Amino acid sequence: NAGVTQTPKFQVLKTGQSMTLQCAQDMNHEYMSWYRQDPGMGLRLIHYSVGAGITDQGEVPNGYNVSRSTTEDFPLRLLSAAPSQTSVYFCASSPQGIYGYTFGSGTRLTVV
Amino acid sequence: GENVEQHPSTLSVQEGDSAVIKCTYSDSASNYFPWYKQELGKRPQLIIDIRSNVGEKKDQRIAVTLNKTAKHFSLHITETQPEDSAVYFCALRGGGNKLTFGTGTQLKVEL
């Protein structure tokens, strides 16, 4: 049982490049979310999903796309990277209902 | 949408003292209030949570209290130890199943 797996752990992009951050969980969790963490700003919700085929925007969705074709996977796509997207990105999942999230180990992204 | 304010942003205590972190919120539909601990360079980890039908919950040296009328909840750590040093985040789940986080409290336990 690997929990929540994020890849890559580190990434450097040039401005304007696109990429996909991968997130997979093997706990059969319905809920999955993407957060970005910046110094002094806590964890801000980018996009979230309550089940396969269902996604919704969070607090800071601009510049990011998501899809949820399976229960296990929830990739985050950066369409055209900007320096403002330099951050640590966390994927998290939880069972349906009132439960806490389990977080992945994070992806540290730098956009130059 | 949900909004949660967390105070203080930094907290320094002597080993063995108690630490209290408080969060206030505005959405009365919020029904779940977890607390996370994040050590430097690590992922946030759930340490304790409380649901809206409970006023207090305790787990060894940590406890959480919830005042639904005043819309605030607090984390209490007693007999603090150096390994308690970390960033602590409050969070809440409101309508739409979104989990919203506070901005974090850097706790430092000094010897």
Coordinates of N, CA, C and O in Angstrom, one line a residue, chain A residues 5-108:
Chain A
T5 N 1.2 8.8 -4.2 CA 2.5 8.9 -4.9 C 2.5 10.0 -5.9 O 1.6 10.1 -6.8
Q6 N 3.5 10.9 -5.7 CA 3.6 12.0 -6.6 C 4.9 11.9 -7.4 O 6.0 11.6 -6.8
T7 N 4.9 12.3 -8.7 CA 6.1 12.3 -9.5 C 6.0 13.5 -10.5 O 4.9 13.9 -10.9
P8 N 7.1 14.2 -10.7 CA 8.4 14.0 -10.2 C 8.5 14.7 -8.8 O 7.6 15.3 -8.4
K9 N 9.6 14.5 -8.1 CA 9.8 15.1 -6.8 C 10.4 16.5 -7.0 O 10.1 17.4 -6.2
F10 N 11.2 16.7 -8.1 CA 11.7 18.0 -8.4 C 11.6 18.3 -9.9 O 11.7 17.3 -10.7
Q11 N 11.4 19.5 -10.3 CA 11.3 19.9 -11.7 C 11.7 21.3 -11.9 O 11.2 22.2 -11.1
V12 N 12.4 21.6 -12.9 CA 12.8 22.9 -13.3 C 12.2 23.1 -14.8 O 12.5 22.3 -15.6
L13 N 11.4 24.2 -14.9 CA 10.8 24.5 -16.2 C 11.2 25.8 -16.7 O 11.5 26.7 -15.8
K14 N 11.2 26.0 -18.0 CA 11.4 27.4 -18.5 C 10.0 28.0 -18.7 O 9.0 27.3 -19.0
T15 N 10.0 29.3 -18.6 CA 8.7 30.0 -18.8 C 8.1 29.6 -20.2 O 8.8 29.6 -21.2
G16 N 6.8 29.3 -20.1 CA 6.1 29.0 -21.4 C 6.0 27.5 -21.6 O 5.2 27.0 -22.4
Q17 N 6.9 26.7 -20.9 CA 6.8 25.2 -21.1 C 5.6 24.7 -20.4 O 5.0 25.3 -19.5
S18 N 5.1 23.5 -20.9 CA 4.0 22.9 -20.2 C 4.5 21.5 -19.6 O 5.5 21.0 -20.0
M19 N 3.8 21.1 -18.6 CA 4.1 19.8 -18.0 C 3.0 19.2 -17.2 O 2.0 20.0 -16.9
T20 N 3.1 18.0 -16.9 CA 2.0 17.3 -16.0 C 2.7 16.8 -14.8 O 3.7 16.1 -14.8
L21 N 2.1 17.2 -13.7 CA 2.5 16.6 -12.4 C 1.5 15.4 -12.1 O 0.3 15.5 -12.2
Q22 N 2.2 14.2 -11.8 CA 1.4 13.0 -11.7 C 1.1 12.8 -10.2 O 1.8 13.1 -9.3
C23 N -0.1 12.2 -10.0 CA -0.6 11.9 -8.6 C -1.4 10.6 -8.8 O -2.3 10.5 -9.6
A24 N -1.0 9.6 -8.0 CA -1.8 8.3 -7.9 C -1.9 7.9 -6.5 O -1.0 8.0 -5.7
Q25 N -3.1 7.3 -6.2 CA -3.3 6.7 -4.9 C -3.9 5.3 -5.0 O -4.7 5.0 -6.0
D26 N -3.5 4.4 -4.1 CA -4.0 3.0 -4.2 C -4.9 2.7 -3.0 O -4.9 1.5 -2.6
M27 N -5.5 3.7 -2.4 CA -6.4 3.4 -1.3 C -7.9 3.5 -1.6 O -8.7 3.5 -0.7
N28 N -8.2 3.6 -2.9 CA -9.6 3.6 -3.4 C -10.3 4.8 -2.8 O -11.5 4.7 -2.5
H29 N -9.6 5.9 -2.7 CA -10.2 7.1 -2.1 C -11.0 7.9 -3.2 O -10.5 8.0 -4.3
E30 N -12.2 8.3 -2.8 CA -13.0 9.1 -3.8 C -12.5 10.5 -4.0 O -12.5 11.1 -5.1
Y31 N -12.1 11.2 -2.9 CA -11.7 12.6 -2.9 C -10.3 12.7 -3.2 O -9.4 12.1 -2.6
M32 N -9.9 13.6 -4.2 CA -8.5 14.0 -4.4 C -8.4 15.5 -4.6 O -9.4 16.1 -5.2
S33 N -7.3 16.1 -4.2 CA -7.1 17.5 -4.4 C -5.7 17.8 -4.7 O -4.8 17.0 -4.4
W34 N -5.5 19.0 -5.3 CA -4.1 19.5 -5.5 C -4.0 20.9 -4.8 O -4.9 21.7 -4.9
Y35 N -2.9 21.0 -4.0 CA -2.6 22.2 -3.3 C -1.3 22.7 -3.7 O -0.4 22.0 -4.1
R36 N -1.1 24.0 -3.6 CA 0.2 24.6 -3.8 C 0.6 25.3 -2.4 O -0.3 25.8 -1.7
Q37 N 1.9 25.2 -2.1 CA 2.3 25.7 -0.8 C 3.4 26.8 -1.1 O 4.5 26.4 -1.6
D38 N 3.2 28.0 -0.7 CA 4.1 29.1 -0.8 C 4.4 29.6 0.6 O 3.5 29.6 1.5
P39 N 5.6 30.1 0.8 CA 6.0 30.6 2.2 C 5.0 31.7 2.7 O 4.6 32.6 2.0
G40 N 4.5 31.5 3.9 CA 3.6 32.4 4.6 C 2.2 32.4 4.1 O 1.3 33.1 4.6
M41 N 1.9 31.5 3.1 CA 0.5 31.5 2.6 C -0.2 30.1 2.8 O -1.3 29.9 2.3
G42 N 0.4 29.3 3.5 CA -0.3 28.0 3.8 C -0.5 27.2 2.5 O 0.3 27.2 1.6
L43 N -1.5 26.4 2.6 CA -1.8 25.5 1.5 C -3.0 26.0 0.8 O -4.1 26.1 1.4
R44 N -2.9 26.3 -0.5 CA -4.0 26.9 -1.3 C -4.5 25.8 -2.3 O -3.7 25.2 -3.0
L45 N -5.8 25.7 -2.3 CA -6.4 24.6 -3.1 C -6.5 25.1 -4.6 O -7.0 26.2 -4.9
I46 N -6.0 24.2 -5.5 CA -6.0 24.5 -6.9 C -7.2 23.9 -7.6 O -8.0 24.6 -8.2
H47 N -7.3 22.6 -7.5 CA -8.5 21.9 -8.1 C -8.7 20.7 -7.2 O -7.8 20.2 -6.5
Y48 N -10.0 20.2 -7.2 CA -10.3 19.0 -6.4 C -11.3 18.2 -7.2 O -11.9 18.6 -8.2
S49 N -11.5 16.9 -6.7 CA -12.4 16.0 -7.4 C -13.0 15.1 -6.3 O -12.4 14.7 -5.4
V50 N -14.3 14.9 -6.5 CA -15.0 14.1 -5.5 C -15.3 12.7 -6.1 O -16.0 11.9 -5.5
G51 N -14.8 12.4 -7.3 CA -14.9 11.1 -7.9 C -14.5 11.1 -9.4 O -14.3 12.2 -9.9
A52 N -14.3 9.9 -9.9 CA -13.9 9.8 -11.3 C -14.9 10.6 -12.2 O -16.1 10.5 -12.1
G53 N -14.4 11.4 -13.1 CA -15.2 12.2 -14.0 C -15.7 13.5 -13.5 O -16.4 14.3 -14.2
I54 N -15.4 13.8 -12.2 CA -15.9 15.0 -11.5 C -14.8 15.9 -11.0 O -14.0 15.4 -10.2
T55 N -14.6 17.1 -11.5 CA -13.6 18.0 -11.0 C -14.2 19.4 -10.8 O -15.2 19.7 -11.4
D56 N -13.6 20.1 -9.9 CA -14.0 21.5 -9.7 C -12.8 22.4 -9.3 O -11.8 21.9 -8.9
Q57 N -13.0 23.7 -9.4 CA -12.0 24.6 -9.2 C -11.9 24.9 -7.7 O -12.9 25.0 -7.0
G58 N -10.6 25.2 -7.3 CA -10.4 25.6 -5.9 C -10.2 27.1 -5.9 O -10.7 27.9 -6.7
E59 N -9.3 27.6 -5.0 CA -9.0 29.0 -4.8 C -8.2 29.6 -5.8 O -8.3 30.8 -6.2
V60 N -7.2 28.8 -6.4 CA -6.2 29.4 -7.3 C -6.1 28.5 -8.6 O -5.0 27.9 -8.8
P61 N -7.1 28.4 -9.4 CA -7.1 27.4 -10.5 C -6.5 27.9 -11.8 O -6.1 27.1 -12.7
N62 N -6.3 29.2 -11.9 CA -5.8 29.8 -13.2 C -4.4 29.3 -13.5 O -3.5 29.3 -12.8
G63 N -4.3 28.8 -14.8 CA -3.0 28.3 -15.3 C -2.9 26.8 -15.1 O -1.8 26.2 -15.5
Y64 N -3.9 26.2 -14.5 CA -3.8 24.7 -14.3 C -5.1 24.0 -14.8 O -6.2 24.6 -14.7
N65 N -4.9 22.8 -15.3 CA -6.0 22.0 -15.7 C -5.9 20.6 -15.0 O -4.7 20.1 -14.7
V66 N -7.0 20.0 -14.7 CA -7.0 18.6 -14.2 C -8.0 17.8 -14.9 O -8.9 18.3 -15.6
S67 N -7.9 16.5 -14.7 CA -8.9 15.5 -15.2 C -8.9 14.3 -14.3 O -7.9 14.1 -13.6
R68 N -10.0 13.6 -14.2 CA -10.0 12.4 -13.3 C -10.7 11.3 -14.0 O -11.9 11.1 -13.9
S69 N -10.0 10.6 -14.9 CA -10.6 9.5 -15.7 C -10.7 8.2 -14.9 O -11.5 7.4 -15.2
T70 N -9.9 8.1 -13.8 CA -10.0 6.9 -13.0 C -10.0 7.3 -11.5 O -9.6 8.5 -11.2
T71 N -10.4 6.4 -10.6 CA -10.4 6.7 -9.2 C -8.9 7.0 -8.7 O -8.7 7.8 -7.8
E72 N -8.0 6.2 -9.3 CA -6.6 6.2 -8.8 C -5.8 7.5 -9.2 O -4.9 7.9 -8.4
D73 N -6.0 8.1 -10.3 CA -5.1 9.1 -10.9 C -5.8 10.5 -10.9 O -6.9 10.6 -11.3
F74 N -5.0 11.5 -10.6 CA -5.5 12.8 -10.7 C -4.3 13.8 -11.1 O -3.7 14.4 -10.3
P75 N -4.0 13.8 -12.4 CA -2.8 14.6 -12.9 C -3.2 16.1 -12.9 O -4.3 16.5 -13.2
L76 N -2.1 16.9 -12.7 CA -2.3 18.4 -12.7 C -1.4 18.9 -13.9 O -0.2 18.6 -14.0
R77 N -2.0 19.6 -14.8 CA -1.3 20.1 -16.0 C -1.1 21.6 -15.9 O -2.0 22.3 -15.6
L78 N 0.2 22.0 -16.1 CA 0.5 23.4 -16.2 C 0.5 23.7 -17.7 O 1.3 23.1 -18.5
L79 N -0.3 24.6 -18.1 CA -0.5 24.9 -19.6 C 0.7 25.6 -20.2 O 1.2 25.3 -21.2
S80 N 1.1 26.7 -19.5 CA 2.2 27.5 -20.0 C 2.9 28.1 -18.7 O 2.4 29.1 -18.2
A81 N 3.9 27.5 -18.3 CA 4.5 27.8 -17.0 C 5.0 29.2 -16.9 O 5.5 29.8 -17.8
A82 N 4.7 29.8 -15.7 CA 5.1 31.2 -15.4 C 5.9 31.2 -14.1 O 5.7 30.3 -13.2
P83 N 6.8 32.1 -13.9 CA 7.6 32.1 -12.6 C 6.7 32.2 -11.4 O 7.1 31.7 -10.3
S84 N 5.5 32.7 -11.5 CA 4.6 32.8 -10.3 C 4.1 31.4 -9.9 O 3.5 31.2 -8.8
Q85 N 4.3 30.4 -10.8 CA 3.9 29.0 -10.4 C 5.0 28.2 -9.7 O 4.9 27.1 -9.4
T86 N 6.2 28.9 -9.5 CA 7.2 28.3 -8.7 C 6.6 28.1 -7.3 O 6.2 29.0 -6.6
S87 N 6.6 26.8 -6.8 CA 6.0 26.4 -5.6 C 6.2 25.0 -5.3 O 6.9 24.3 -6.1
V88 N 5.7 24.6 -4.1 CA 5.7 23.1 -3.8 C 4.2 22.7 -4.0 O 3.3 23.3 -3.4
Y89 N 4.1 21.6 -4.7 CA 2.7 21.1 -5.0 C 2.5 19.8 -4.3 O 3.3 18.9 -4.4
F90 N 1.3 19.8 -3.6 CA 0.9 18.6 -2.9 C -0.4 18.0 -3.5 O -1.3 18.8 -3.7
C91 N -0.4 16.7 -3.7 CA -1.6 16.0 -4.0 C -2.1 15.3 -2.7 O -1.3 14.9 -1.9
A92 N -3.4 15.3 -2.5 CA -3.9 14.6 -1.3 C -5.2 13.9 -1.6 O -5.9 14.2 -2.6
S93 N -5.5 12.9 -0.8 CA -6.7 12.1 -1.1 C -7.4 11.7 0.3 O -6.7 11.7 1.3
S94 N -8.7 11.5 0.2 CA -9.4 11.0 1.4 C -10.6 10.1 0.9 O -11.1 10.2 -0.2
P95 N -11.1 9.3 1.8 CA -12.3 8.5 1.5 C -13.5 9.5 1.5 O -13.4 10.6 2.0
Q96 N -14.5 9.0 0.9 CA -15.7 9.8 0.8 C -16.3 10.0 2.2 O -16.2 9.0 3.0
G97 N -16.8 11.1 2.6 CA -17.3 11.4 3.9 C -16.4 12.3 4.6 O -15.6 13.0 4.1
I98 N -16.6 12.4 5.9 CA -15.9 13.4 6.8 C -14.6 12.8 7.3 O -14.6 12.3 8.4
Y99 N -13.6 12.9 6.5 CA -12.3 12.4 6.9 C -11.2 13.4 6.5 O -11.3 14.2 5.6
G100 N -10.0 13.2 7.1 CA -8.9 14.0 6.7 C -8.2 13.5 5.5 O -8.3 12.4 5.1
Y101 N -7.4 14.4 4.9 CA -6.6 14.0 3.7 C -5.3 13.4 4.1 O -4.7 13.7 5.1
T102 N -4.9 12.5 3.2 CA -3.5 11.9 3.2 C -2.8 12.6 2.1 O -3.2 12.6 1.0
F103 N -1.6 13.1 2.4 CA -0.8 13.9 1.4 C 0.3 13.1 0.8 O 0.8 12.1 1.4
G104 N 0.6 13.4 -0.5 CA 1.7 12.8 -1.1 C 3.0 13.6 -0.6 O 2.9 14.5 0.2
S105 N 4.1 13.2 -1.1 CA 5.4 13.8 -0.6 C 5.7 15.1 -1.3 O 6.7 15.8 -0.9
G106 N 5.0 15.5 -2.3 CA 5.2 16.8 -2.9 C 6.1 16.9 -4.1 O 6.9 16.0 -4.3
T107 N 5.9 17.9 -4.9 CA 6.7 18.2 -6.1 C 7.2 19.6 -6.0 O 6.4 20.5 -5.9
R108 N 8.5 19.8 -5.9 CA 9.1 21.1 -5.9 C 9.3 21.6 -7.3 O 10.2 21.0 -8.0

